Amino acid sequence: MPEAVTSPATGQRDQGRPSGTYTWGSSPAEQHRLKRQLAVLRAHSATLLDRVGARAGWRTIDLGCGPAGILDLLSARAGPRGQVTGVDADAGNATAARAFARESALANVRILHADARRTGLPGAAFDLVHTRMVLVNISRPAEVVAEMARLARPGGWVASLEADALGVCYPPHPDLDRLTELLVTAVRHDGADPHLGRRLPHLFRDAGLAEVGVEARSDVYPAGHPQRTVLLDLLQAMRLKIAAGGLASEDELDTLDAAARRHLADPSTLIAPVTYVLAWARKPSRSPRSMRY
Ligand SMILES: C[S@@+](CC[C@H](N)C(=O)[O-])C[C@H]1O[C@@H](n2cnc3c(N)ncnc32)[C@H](O)[C@@H]1O
C-alpha cells in the first residue's frame, strides 16, 4: 500500500511512495549532487522552456522536482499570475523543495508529495507538464508520460530533459569503459533504462501527443569540473548492489574507480559523459475518440 501523508503546502492527502523503483534516494550526498547539477542543466532547461514558449500566467508542473529541479525557472516564467506545482514521491526531496521555494521566495510555487504516475491532480488543467532526469531513473516511464498527457490541457505542452548514457571519452580508457558498462547493467537490473533519452519522442507519440520536437546536446567538462566524474559518482551509490549482484567485487570496483579517476584528472582527457535529450510535444486540442486521458 502506498504511504499516505498530508502535504503541509497544500493540505491535500498525498499520494505516497512511487509504485515503481527509484534507485538514488534522497541522502544528503544525493541532494548535494542534484543541487550541484542545477547550474550544469540550467541553460538546457531554459532552452526547453523557450521551445514550448513558457510564459506569464501559465500553470505548470515539475514532476519529480527533487530538492529544486526547475522550480525557479518555471516560477520566473509563470510570474505572479501563474502557478508552479512541484511533485516528488520522496518525502525528503519534497521537504527540501519546500525549503528551496521558501528560501528563494518563490511565492507561486507549491509542493506536493506524490507519485508522478498518479498525482491526484486535476486532468487537462496545466499549460506545461515537465520532467527532468526522472524518466531515465525509473521503471515503467510510460506510466509517468501517460500522467503527463492526462494533466496537460488540450493544446498544452509536455516537455522533458532526460539523459542518455551515450558519452564520449578520448582517449578511451578500458577501466572507465568497464565501469560505464557496469553502471548501465546495474541501472537496467533496477528496472530503469539508461538510454531512455533517445526514446522520448516515441514515448510522447505513444501517449497520443503531437507536434513532437527533439534536440540532443552534450557538454564537454574541463579538468576539475565535478561533472567529469558523474558516472563514477553514480556508480559509487550503487557499489553495494553491484557487489551483491555478483557483477564485480568491491575490491575490483575500487581498483577500476581509482584508475578511471586518474584518467579523468588528466586535463588532456576529453570527456562528455552523457547526452542530454530535450523533447517536447503538444496534447492535441481535440483528442481522437479512442484516446482517453
Ligand atoms: C535525478 S532526480 C532529478 C530531480 C530534478 N528533476 C532535477 O532535475 O534536479 C529524480 C527525482 O525524481 C523523483 N522520483 C522518482 N520516482 C518518482 C515518482 N514515481 N514520482 C515522483 N517523483 C519521483 C525522485 O525522488 C527524485 O527527486
Coordinates of N, CA and C and ligand atoms in Angstrom, one line a residue, residues 18 22 34 38 64-66 69 88-90 93 114-117 132-134 137-138, ligand 1:
P18 N 6.5 6.1 -4.7 CA 6.4 5.7 -6.0 C 6.0 4.2 -6.1
Y22 N 13.0 3.5 -7.7 CA 13.8 4.7 -7.8 C 15.1 4.4 -7.1
L34 N 22.4 16.7 -6.8 CA 21.4 17.3 -7.6 C 21.5 18.8 -7.6
L38 N 22.3 21.6 -10.8 CA 21.4 22.6 -11.3 C 22.0 23.6 -12.3
G64 N 8.7 15.1 -10.3 CA 10.0 14.6 -9.8 C 11.0 15.7 -9.7
C65 N 10.5 16.8 -9.0 CA 11.3 18.0 -8.9 C 12.5 17.9 -8.1
G66 N 12.6 16.8 -7.2 CA 13.8 16.7 -6.4 C 13.9 17.9 -5.4
G69 N 14.9 21.1 -8.7 CA 14.5 20.9 -10.1 C 14.6 22.2 -10.9
D88 N 7.0 15.4 -5.9 CA 8.1 14.4 -5.7 C 7.6 13.3 -4.8
A89 N 7.9 12.1 -5.1 CA 7.5 10.9 -4.3 C 8.3 10.7 -3.1
D90 N 9.5 11.3 -3.0 CA 10.4 11.1 -1.9 C 10.1 12.2 -0.9
N93 N 12.9 14.7 -0.4 CA 13.1 15.7 -1.5 C 11.9 16.7 -1.5
A114 N 3.9 13.3 -3.9 CA 3.0 12.3 -4.6 C 3.8 11.5 -5.6
D115 N 3.2 10.5 -6.1 CA 3.8 9.6 -7.1 C 3.4 10.3 -8.5
A116 N 4.4 10.4 -9.3 CA 4.2 11.1 -10.6 C 3.3 10.2 -11.5
R117 N 3.2 8.9 -11.2 CA 2.3 8.1 -12.0 C 0.8 8.3 -11.7
R132 N 12.5 16.3 -15.5 CA 14.0 16.4 -15.8 C 14.7 15.3 -15.0
M133 N 15.4 14.4 -15.7 CA 16.1 13.3 -15.1 C 15.3 12.4 -14.2
V134 N 14.0 12.2 -14.6 CA 13.1 11.4 -13.8 C 12.9 10.1 -14.6
N137 N 15.4 7.4 -14.7 CA 15.8 6.8 -13.5 C 14.7 5.8 -12.9
I138 N 13.6 5.6 -13.6 CA 12.5 4.8 -13.1 C 12.1 3.7 -14.0
Ligands
LIG1 C1 17.6 12.5 -10.5 S1 16.3 13.3 -9.6 C2 16.0 14.7 -10.5 C3 15.4 15.9 -9.7 C4 15.1 17.1 -10.5 N1 14.1 16.9 -11.6 C5 16.3 17.8 -11.1 O1 16.4 17.8 -12.3 O2 17.2 18.2 -10.3 C6 14.9 12.3 -9.8 C7 13.7 12.7 -8.9 O3 12.5 12.0 -9.2 C8 11.9 11.6 -8.0 N2 11.0 10.5 -8.4 C9 11.4 9.2 -8.7 N3 10.4 8.4 -8.9 C10 9.3 9.2 -8.8 C11 7.9 9.0 -8.9 N4 7.4 7.8 -9.3 N5 7.1 10.0 -8.6 C12 7.5 11.3 -8.3 N6 8.9 11.5 -8.2 C13 9.7 10.5 -8.4 C14 13.0 11.3 -7.1 O4 12.6 11.3 -5.7 C15 14.0 12.4 -7.4 O5 13.7 13.6 -6.6

